[in-house]
Each structure stands twice: as structure tokens, then as C-alpha cells.
Short mmCIF file of C-alpha atoms in Angstrom, two decimals:
data_model
loop_
_atom_site.label_atom_id
_atom_site.label_comp_id
_atom_site.label_asym_id
_atom_site.label_seq_id
_atom_site.Cartn_x
_atom_site.Cartn_y
_atom_site.Cartn_z
CA MET L 1491 98.25 90.83 75.92
CA VAL L 1492 98.73 94.24 77.50
CA THR L 1493 101.65 96.32 76.12
CA ILE L 1494 103.21 98.35 78.93
CA GLU L 1495 105.43 101.33 78.05
CA LYS L 1496 107.51 102.63 80.94
CA LEU L 1497 107.94 106.35 80.32
CA GLY L 1498 110.29 106.80 83.24
CA ILE L 1499 110.69 109.28 86.13
CA ILE L 1500 108.70 112.55 86.10
CA LEU L 1501 109.44 113.76 89.60
CA SER L 1502 112.48 113.28 91.83
CA PRO L 1503 113.72 114.68 95.15
CA THR L 1504 115.09 118.24 95.20
CA ASN L 1505 117.19 120.34 97.51
CA ASN L 1506 114.05 121.62 99.16
CA GLU L 1507 114.07 120.39 102.72
CA PHE L 1508 110.52 119.02 102.65
CA GLU L 1509 111.31 116.73 99.66
CA ASN L 1510 115.04 116.03 99.88
CA ASN L 1511 114.64 112.30 100.49
CA GLY L 1512 111.71 111.06 98.36
CA VAL L 1513 108.95 112.12 95.97
CA LEU L 1514 106.52 109.29 95.54
CA ASN L 1515 103.05 107.68 95.62
CA PRO L 1516 101.12 110.54 94.01
CA GLY L 1517 97.42 111.21 94.19
CA ILE L 1518 96.24 112.15 90.69
CA TYR L 1519 93.30 114.20 89.50
CA GLN L 1520 92.79 114.92 85.81
CA GLU L 1521 90.93 117.95 84.54
CA GLY L 1522 90.96 117.92 80.74
CA ASN L 1523 94.56 118.20 79.61
CA THR L 1524 95.75 119.12 83.11
CA VAL L 1525 96.94 116.47 85.61
CA HIS L 1526 97.17 117.59 89.23
CA ILE L 1527 99.81 115.55 91.16
CA LEU L 1528 99.62 115.48 94.94
CA TYR L 1529 102.75 113.56 95.78
CA ARG L 1530 104.22 112.35 99.03
CA ALA L 1531 107.19 114.49 99.81
CA VAL L 1532 109.61 112.93 102.25
CA GLN L 1533 112.40 114.82 104.03
CA ASN L 1534 115.33 113.30 105.83
CA GLY L 1535 114.16 111.50 108.97
CA ASN L 1536 111.17 109.97 107.14
CA ILE L 1537 108.86 112.90 107.75
CA SER L 1538 106.18 113.43 105.01
CA THR L 1539 103.95 116.12 103.67
CA ILE L 1540 102.09 116.42 100.40
CA GLY L 1541 103.72 118.32 97.55
CA TYR L 1542 102.12 119.56 94.37
CA ALA L 1543 102.92 119.56 90.66
CA LYS L 1544 100.83 120.08 87.58
CA THR L 1545 101.22 118.87 83.97
CA ASP L 1546 100.12 119.93 80.53
CA GLY L 1547 99.31 116.49 79.05
CA PRO L 1548 100.19 113.29 80.76
CA PHE L 1549 103.75 114.00 81.87
CA ASN L 1550 104.92 117.50 80.83
CA ILE L 1551 105.45 119.23 84.19
CA VAL L 1552 104.49 122.94 83.97
CA GLU L 1553 104.24 123.81 87.68
CA ARG L 1554 105.88 122.49 90.84
CA ARG L 1555 105.65 124.22 94.19
CA ASN L 1556 108.68 124.57 96.35
CA TYR L 1557 106.69 124.17 99.57
CA PRO L 1558 104.17 121.60 100.81
CA LEU L 1559 100.52 121.78 99.58
CA ILE L 1560 99.27 119.86 102.68
CA ASN L 1561 101.31 120.06 105.87
CA ARG L 1562 101.36 118.19 109.18
CA ASP L 1563 98.99 120.06 111.49
CA PHE L 1564 97.78 117.65 114.18
CA ASP L 1565 99.20 115.08 116.56
CA TYR L 1566 97.71 112.17 114.60
CA GLU L 1567 99.81 113.17 111.62
CA SER L 1568 102.85 114.53 113.40
CA ARG L 1569 105.27 112.36 111.51
CA GLY L 1570 103.53 112.10 108.19
CA VAL L 1571 100.81 113.07 105.75
CA GLU L 1572 101.35 110.25 103.29
CA ASP L 1573 100.17 108.70 100.05
CA ALA L 1574 97.18 110.95 99.11
CA ARG L 1575 94.40 109.74 96.81
CA ILE L 1576 91.99 112.28 95.34
CA VAL L 1577 88.54 112.30 93.72
CA LYS L 1578 86.08 115.09 93.00
CA ILE L 1579 82.42 114.37 93.80
CA GLU L 1580 80.03 117.17 92.86
CA ASP L 1581 81.90 120.41 93.78
CA THR L 1582 84.26 118.99 96.41
CA TYR L 1583 87.66 117.41 96.16
CA TYR L 1584 88.13 114.56 98.67
CA ILE L 1585 91.66 113.75 99.60
CA THR L 1586 92.21 110.58 101.60
CA TYR L 1587 95.64 109.93 103.01
CA THR L 1588 97.62 107.97 105.58
CA ALA L 1589 98.23 109.91 108.82
CA TYR L 1590 101.32 108.72 110.66
CA ASP L 1591 102.12 109.78 114.20
CA GLY L 1592 105.31 107.76 114.62
CA SER L 1593 103.45 104.62 115.85
CA ASN L 1594 100.06 104.49 114.11
CA ALA L 1595 99.21 104.70 110.44
CA MET L 1596 95.52 105.32 109.86
CA GLY L 1597 93.25 106.74 107.12
CA ALA L 1598 92.37 110.41 107.26
CA LEU L 1599 90.36 112.87 105.17
CA ALA L 1600 90.81 116.37 103.88
CA THR L 1601 88.46 118.30 101.59
CA SER L 1602 88.88 121.32 99.27
CA LYS L 1603 86.89 123.37 96.87
CA ASP L 1604 89.85 124.67 94.94
CA LEU L 1605 92.97 122.62 95.74
CA VAL L 1606 94.38 125.66 97.45
CA THR L 1607 92.80 125.63 100.83
CA PHE L 1608 92.01 122.41 102.68
CA GLU L 1609 89.82 121.39 105.63
CA LYS L 1610 90.92 118.39 107.58
CA HIS L 1611 88.31 116.06 109.09
CA GLY L 1612 90.57 113.76 111.12
CA ILE L 1613 90.85 109.99 111.23
CA ILE L 1614 88.09 108.13 109.27
CA THR L 1615 89.21 104.49 109.84
CA PRO L 1616 88.68 102.43 113.04
CA LYS L 1617 90.29 103.96 116.13
CA ILE L 1618 90.62 100.72 118.08
CA ASN L 1619 93.59 98.90 119.64
CA TYR L 1620 94.62 95.46 118.59
CA GLN L 1621 93.14 93.72 121.61
CA ASN L 1622 89.65 95.06 120.75
CA TYR L 1623 90.21 94.44 117.07
CA GLU L 1624 90.91 90.76 117.75
CA ARG L 1625 87.88 90.43 120.00
CA TYR L 1626 85.62 91.96 117.33
CA ALA L 1627 87.28 90.02 114.49
CA LEU L 1628 86.73 86.68 116.19
CA CYS L 1629 83.03 87.19 115.63
CA ASN L 1630 83.77 86.23 111.95
CA GLY L 1631 84.54 82.65 113.07
CA TYR L 1632 86.76 80.95 110.55
CA LYS L 1633 85.75 83.09 107.58
CA LEU L 1634 88.83 85.36 107.72
CA ASN L 1635 92.21 84.67 106.16
CA PRO L 1636 94.43 83.83 109.22
CA LYS L 1637 96.56 86.82 108.31
CA TYR L 1638 93.86 89.10 109.60
CA HIS L 1639 95.03 88.07 113.07
CA HIS L 1640 98.73 88.63 112.24
CA TYR L 1641 99.24 92.04 113.85
CA TYR L 1642 97.43 90.93 116.99
CA ARG L 1643 99.75 87.92 117.38
CA LEU L 1644 102.78 90.12 116.61
CA HIS L 1645 101.84 92.68 119.24
CA LYS L 1646 101.17 89.86 121.72
CA GLU L 1647 104.65 88.36 121.09
CA MET L 1648 106.22 91.81 121.56
CA GLY L 1649 104.38 92.35 124.84
CA LEU L 1650 102.50 95.37 123.45
CA ILE L 1651 99.00 93.84 123.29
CA ASN L 1652 97.74 95.87 126.21
CA ASP L 1653 99.06 99.19 124.81
CA ASP L 1654 95.82 101.18 124.19
CA LEU L 1655 97.83 103.72 122.12
CA ARG L 1656 98.81 101.23 119.39
CA LEU L 1657 95.86 101.28 117.01
CA LEU L 1658 94.72 99.18 114.12
CA ARG L 1659 96.76 99.97 111.01
CA ASP L 1660 94.42 100.87 108.15
CA LYS L 1661 95.92 102.28 104.98
CA ASP L 1662 95.34 102.71 101.25
CA VAL L 1663 92.00 104.50 101.70
CA VAL L 1664 90.51 105.27 98.27
CA LEU L 1665 87.10 106.70 97.39
CA PHE L 1666 85.12 105.73 94.25
CA PRO L 1667 84.88 108.83 91.96
CA ARG L 1668 81.09 109.04 92.36
CA LYS L 1669 78.34 107.97 94.76
CA ILE L 1670 76.67 104.64 94.08
CA LYS L 1671 73.00 104.41 94.87
CA GLY L 1672 73.32 107.66 96.85
CA LYS L 1673 76.21 106.52 98.97
CA PHE L 1674 79.91 107.22 99.22
CA VAL L 1675 81.94 104.03 98.48
CA MET L 1676 85.34 103.64 100.02
CA LEU L 1677 88.11 101.01 99.77
CA HIS L 1678 90.61 100.54 102.57
CA ARG L 1679 93.14 98.03 103.74
CA ILE L 1680 93.03 96.19 106.99
CA TRP L 1681 95.97 93.89 106.40
CA PRO L 1682 96.20 91.73 104.27
CA GLY L 1683 93.19 92.42 101.96
CA ILE L 1684 91.02 95.20 100.52
CA GLN L 1685 87.70 95.95 102.09
CA ILE L 1686 84.74 98.14 101.09
CA VAL L 1687 82.52 100.63 103.00
CA PHE L 1688 79.26 102.19 102.02
CA PHE L 1689 77.89 105.25 103.81
CA GLU L 1690 75.65 108.26 103.20
CA HIS L 1691 77.30 110.74 105.57
CA TRP L 1692 80.80 110.92 107.03
CA SER L 1693 79.27 111.29 110.45
CA GLU L 1694 78.22 107.62 110.28
CA LEU L 1695 81.82 106.45 110.65
CA THR L 1696 81.61 106.26 114.47
CA ASP L 1697 83.28 103.87 116.91
CA LEU L 1698 80.11 101.83 117.04
CA PHE L 1699 79.87 101.71 113.23
CA TRP L 1700 83.40 100.33 113.03
CA LYS L 1701 82.86 97.84 115.85
CA LYS L 1702 79.91 96.28 114.02
CA TYR L 1703 81.82 96.48 110.72
CA ILE L 1704 84.79 94.47 112.03
CA GLU L 1705 82.48 91.99 113.73
CA ASN L 1706 81.27 91.23 110.14
CA LEU L 1707 84.54 92.05 108.37
CA ALA L 1708 84.40 88.91 106.13
CA ASP L 1709 81.30 90.31 104.48
CA TYR L 1710 83.17 93.48 103.36
CA ILE L 1711 86.31 91.96 101.81
CA VAL L 1712 86.48 92.81 98.10
CA LEU L 1713 89.88 91.24 97.33
CA ASP L 1714 92.10 89.03 99.47
CA PRO L 1715 95.63 87.94 98.49
CA LYS L 1716 95.61 85.27 95.85
CA GLY L 1717 98.58 83.62 94.17
CA ILE L 1718 102.34 83.99 94.52
CA PHE L 1719 102.48 87.63 93.54
CA GLU L 1720 100.07 88.57 96.32
CA VAL L 1721 101.23 86.14 98.97
CA ASN L 1722 102.06 88.85 101.55
CA TYR L 1723 99.29 91.46 101.13
CA ILE L 1724 97.53 93.78 98.70
CA GLY L 1725 96.20 97.35 98.77
CA ALA L 1726 94.13 99.64 96.60
CA GLY L 1727 95.96 102.02 94.25
CA GLY L 1728 94.19 104.93 92.65
CA PRO L 1729 90.43 105.52 92.59
CA PRO L 1730 88.60 102.85 90.59
CA ILE L 1731 88.00 103.74 86.93
CA GLU L 1732 84.51 103.49 85.60
CA THR L 1733 84.14 101.54 82.38
CA ALA L 1734 81.32 99.87 80.53
CA ASP L 1735 82.72 96.52 81.69
CA GLY L 1736 82.92 97.35 85.37
CA TRP L 1737 85.13 99.30 87.78
CA LEU L 1738 88.79 98.90 86.82
CA LEU L 1739 90.95 98.79 89.92
CA ILE L 1740 94.71 99.08 89.77
CA TYR L 1741 96.22 97.90 93.03
CA HIS L 1742 99.56 96.92 94.51
CA SER L 1743 100.62 93.53 95.69
CA ALA L 1744 103.49 92.49 97.92
CA GLN L 1745 105.27 89.28 97.11
CA GLU L 1746 107.47 87.73 99.74
CA THR L 1747 110.66 86.18 98.36
CA THR L 1748 113.83 84.75 99.73
CA THR L 1749 115.64 87.98 99.01
CA GLY L 1750 112.89 90.33 100.38
CA CYS L 1751 109.57 91.87 99.41
CA ILE L 1752 108.70 92.80 95.79
CA TYR L 1753 105.84 95.24 95.12
CA HIS L 1754 103.93 94.74 91.88
CA ALA L 1755 101.09 96.59 90.10
CA LYS L 1756 98.03 94.36 89.64
CA ALA L 1757 94.59 94.87 88.01
CA ALA L 1758 91.07 93.71 88.84
CA LEU L 1759 87.55 94.36 87.62
CA LEU L 1760 84.60 94.96 89.93
CA GLN L 1761 80.85 94.99 89.19
CA LEU L 1762 79.50 98.45 88.37
CA ASP L 1763 76.27 98.30 90.49
CA LYS L 1764 77.80 96.00 93.14
CA PRO L 1765 81.48 96.96 93.42
CA GLU L 1766 81.91 94.57 96.37
CA VAL L 1767 81.80 91.79 93.80
CA GLU L 1768 84.98 90.81 91.95
CA ILE L 1769 84.48 89.98 88.28
CA SER L 1770 88.10 89.05 87.55
CA ARG L 1771 91.71 89.88 88.27
CA LEU L 1772 94.95 89.28 86.42
CA ASP L 1773 96.94 86.34 87.59
CA ILE L 1774 100.26 87.98 86.78
CA PRO L 1775 101.39 91.59 87.51
CA LEU L 1776 100.46 94.38 85.24
CA PHE L 1777 104.03 95.63 85.70
CA SER L 1778 106.83 94.95 88.11
CA PRO L 1779 110.19 96.51 89.19
CA THR L 1780 112.52 96.04 86.28
CA LYS L 1781 114.23 99.46 85.80
CA GLN L 1782 117.09 100.66 88.02
CA TRP L 1783 114.97 103.41 89.50
CA GLU L 1784 112.36 100.76 90.58
CA ILE L 1785 114.88 98.21 91.86
CA GLU L 1786 117.14 100.56 93.81
CA GLY L 1787 116.03 103.36 96.10
CA GLU L 1788 114.92 104.01 99.67
CA VAL L 1789 113.04 100.71 99.52
CA ASN L 1790 114.18 98.41 96.78
CA ASP L 1791 112.01 96.51 94.32
CA VAL L 1792 108.90 98.70 94.53
CA VAL L 1793 106.33 99.89 92.00
CA PHE L 1794 103.39 101.43 93.94
CA PRO L 1795 100.51 102.69 91.75
CA THR L 1796 98.35 105.41 93.24
CA GLY L 1797 96.67 107.35 90.42
CA HIS L 1798 95.84 107.52 86.76
CA ALA L 1799 94.95 109.77 83.82
CA LEU L 1800 93.13 108.83 80.64
CA PHE L 1801 94.00 110.52 77.29
CA GLY L 1802 91.81 108.87 74.65
CA GLU L 1803 92.45 105.14 74.90
CA ASP L 1804 95.87 105.71 76.48
CA LEU L 1805 95.82 104.95 80.22
CA TYR L 1806 98.67 106.52 82.18
CA ILE L 1807 99.43 104.96 85.65
CA TYR L 1808 101.44 107.09 88.06
CA TYR L 1809 103.38 105.33 90.71
CA GLY L 1810 106.07 105.51 93.39
CA ALA L 1811 109.38 103.90 92.28
CA ALA L 1812 111.51 102.35 95.00
CA ASP L 1813 110.11 104.95 97.49
CA LYS L 1814 112.30 107.53 95.82
CA HIS L 1815 110.77 108.88 92.63
CA THR L 1816 107.39 109.31 90.85
CA ALA L 1817 107.21 107.53 87.48
CA VAL L 1818 104.57 106.77 84.88
CA VAL L 1819 103.65 103.92 82.60
CA LYS L 1820 101.37 103.93 79.54
CA MET L 1821 98.99 101.22 78.21
CA LYS L 1822 95.86 100.87 76.10
CA ILE L 1823 92.89 100.66 78.44
CA ASN L 1824 90.95 98.43 76.04
CA GLU L 1825 93.81 95.89 75.94
CA LEU L 1826 93.70 95.74 79.74
CA LEU L 1827 89.91 95.38 79.86
CA ASN L 1828 90.01 92.62 77.21
CA GLU L 1829 92.55 90.66 79.31
CA LEU L 1830 90.31 91.02 82.41
CA LYS L 1831 87.21 89.95 80.45
CA ILE L 1832 89.06 86.82 79.31
CA LYS L 1833 89.63 86.01 82.99
CA SER L 1834 86.00 86.47 84.00
#
């Protein structure tokens, strides 16, 4: 049994133009008693940048900037720099985020040494259209969940399949917080599951790399939707948490219902030395939309976990609530691990 304590909203929209519509889906990095919050700031018109706040302790906000930390600088992110996740490996902060240009939503990378200045490295996920994606994906035979062909079929029905400018949607890009066997390890989401990538250098992520990867996509799926709470799709939340029992992954799931989609927070455990291997996952959500600020907002019925902080045995999960606010829940990490070990 995992006891979940919902501590409520810690960040909401302000009158500042860059964040007057939503403050959500925060990337979290903890340094001792300080929690850095890189949140998605949405202004009217659904245009996003990354805002910044800082805490003393898990939720006592002591600093919040009145301007974006990371802005929209390039055509590939002209409509949005969204849903950052952050890790620090050696002396470098790696910020992965969704770059949105009005049509395409793809994974991008920025790095920093100080969380003050940032260097952008562009799109890091496959830059291919849906026609080529389908051609490569068919090499997997019948190994893939049929939903992996959903967007191709949808674009075909809409008469857009020959549009070379409509590219494969790849979101929820999350790095593990350390290298494994000398390699970066990254989770990402080609709808509807969560896949994994290993690489030594960012320069390896070429068009040819991704072509071969998608031709063998079934071999890189870590988690696919399973059960009624994941019937639509799933996506990685914050960076995996290293524990003696394995990598603890908090992720979101989308449940399709007769009244619309409900987003839940879920949990899974992956092998430490082979994180592509699932040890277990919870059958039921870790937490779901139950409070008014989670049920009613820009998008109703959404809890969207994207980061965490650990104070002793208390695990704090930070999440977007109804695409409007940033909120936090608290639980005992050992209770959660025990539940996952029971499932293994």
C-alpha cells in the first residue's frame, strides 16, 4: 500500500505575459535542499517557453523569475519550448524538451554549465515523415502494437501522407541521470509506448542511425500500454530514479473513457544494468485526477508527472495539473518500491 499525500499547487499562472495561461509540467533538478524548477510557461495562444523557480526544501518557493529562462530561438521551436526534463551528468546539465513549430512536436536538447546560459543542439529525435516512418516500421513485421501505425493511417485518411514537412511526433524525451556502461541512455515516446536509446556521443544520432533504429523498433520498446489505465498511450515522466532494487520510473498514462481522456501517474521498475528490461509495474495508477485543480483546467482530468525530489525517504513528485498549474505529491519511496517488488 502506497500512501499518497497531495500537497496541492505550488505554481500558478501570473499576469506576466509569458505565463498568463498555464504553468505546468516542470523539469526538476535537486541540489541538496534546493529544488530547481524549469516549468513550461504558456501564454495566451498556446505559445510556450521555460520559466524558472527555486525552492528551499520540497515546496517553499524562494525565487521565481518574471521572464523566461529558455526562450524560443529557432524555427523548429517557433510555437513552443515545452515540458523540459533535466539531469546533470558530470559537470553538464542536460535539458531535453519538446520543440513545437505549430505542426511538429519533436525532442530537442539544450545544455548548460550553470543554469544561466544555455546552448541549444537542435532536434535529437528522428527527422522523418510518416511515409518513411511506416516504411521503416514495417521491417518489424508483426512485432509492433498496431497503434504504432496509427499516425500513418491518420495522415493517410486526411490526405497528408505525402507532406514531407509533417514529421514523426516524438515526445517525452528523458535521460537517465548517469551513463550506463559508458553510454548515455535516453527514453523517448514514439506513440504509443516508451522506447530506449543507448549512445556514446550525441553525434551518433544521425538520420541513418534513426532509420536503422526504427527498422528494429520492437527491440527498443521498454514499456508498451498495458491494462485499462494505459489503453491509449504512455510516456516517460521524470528521469529514472536509481535505487538498490532497480530504476524507478514514474510515467504518465492516458486512459480513454466515454467522457474523454484521463491522465494518470504510474510507476514501473527497470533493471539497473539492463534498463531496457522491465521488472514490474503497478497495475493501478499511483495517483489520478481527484482534486478540482486536476479535474478542471485548460485540459481536464490531467496529472502529468515530470520530475521528483527526494528528502530522506520522502519522495516528492512534481506534476502538471489540468495543463494549468504545477502541483506536488508526497509518498514514501520504500512503500512504492515494496509494492513494485511484490509485482515482480
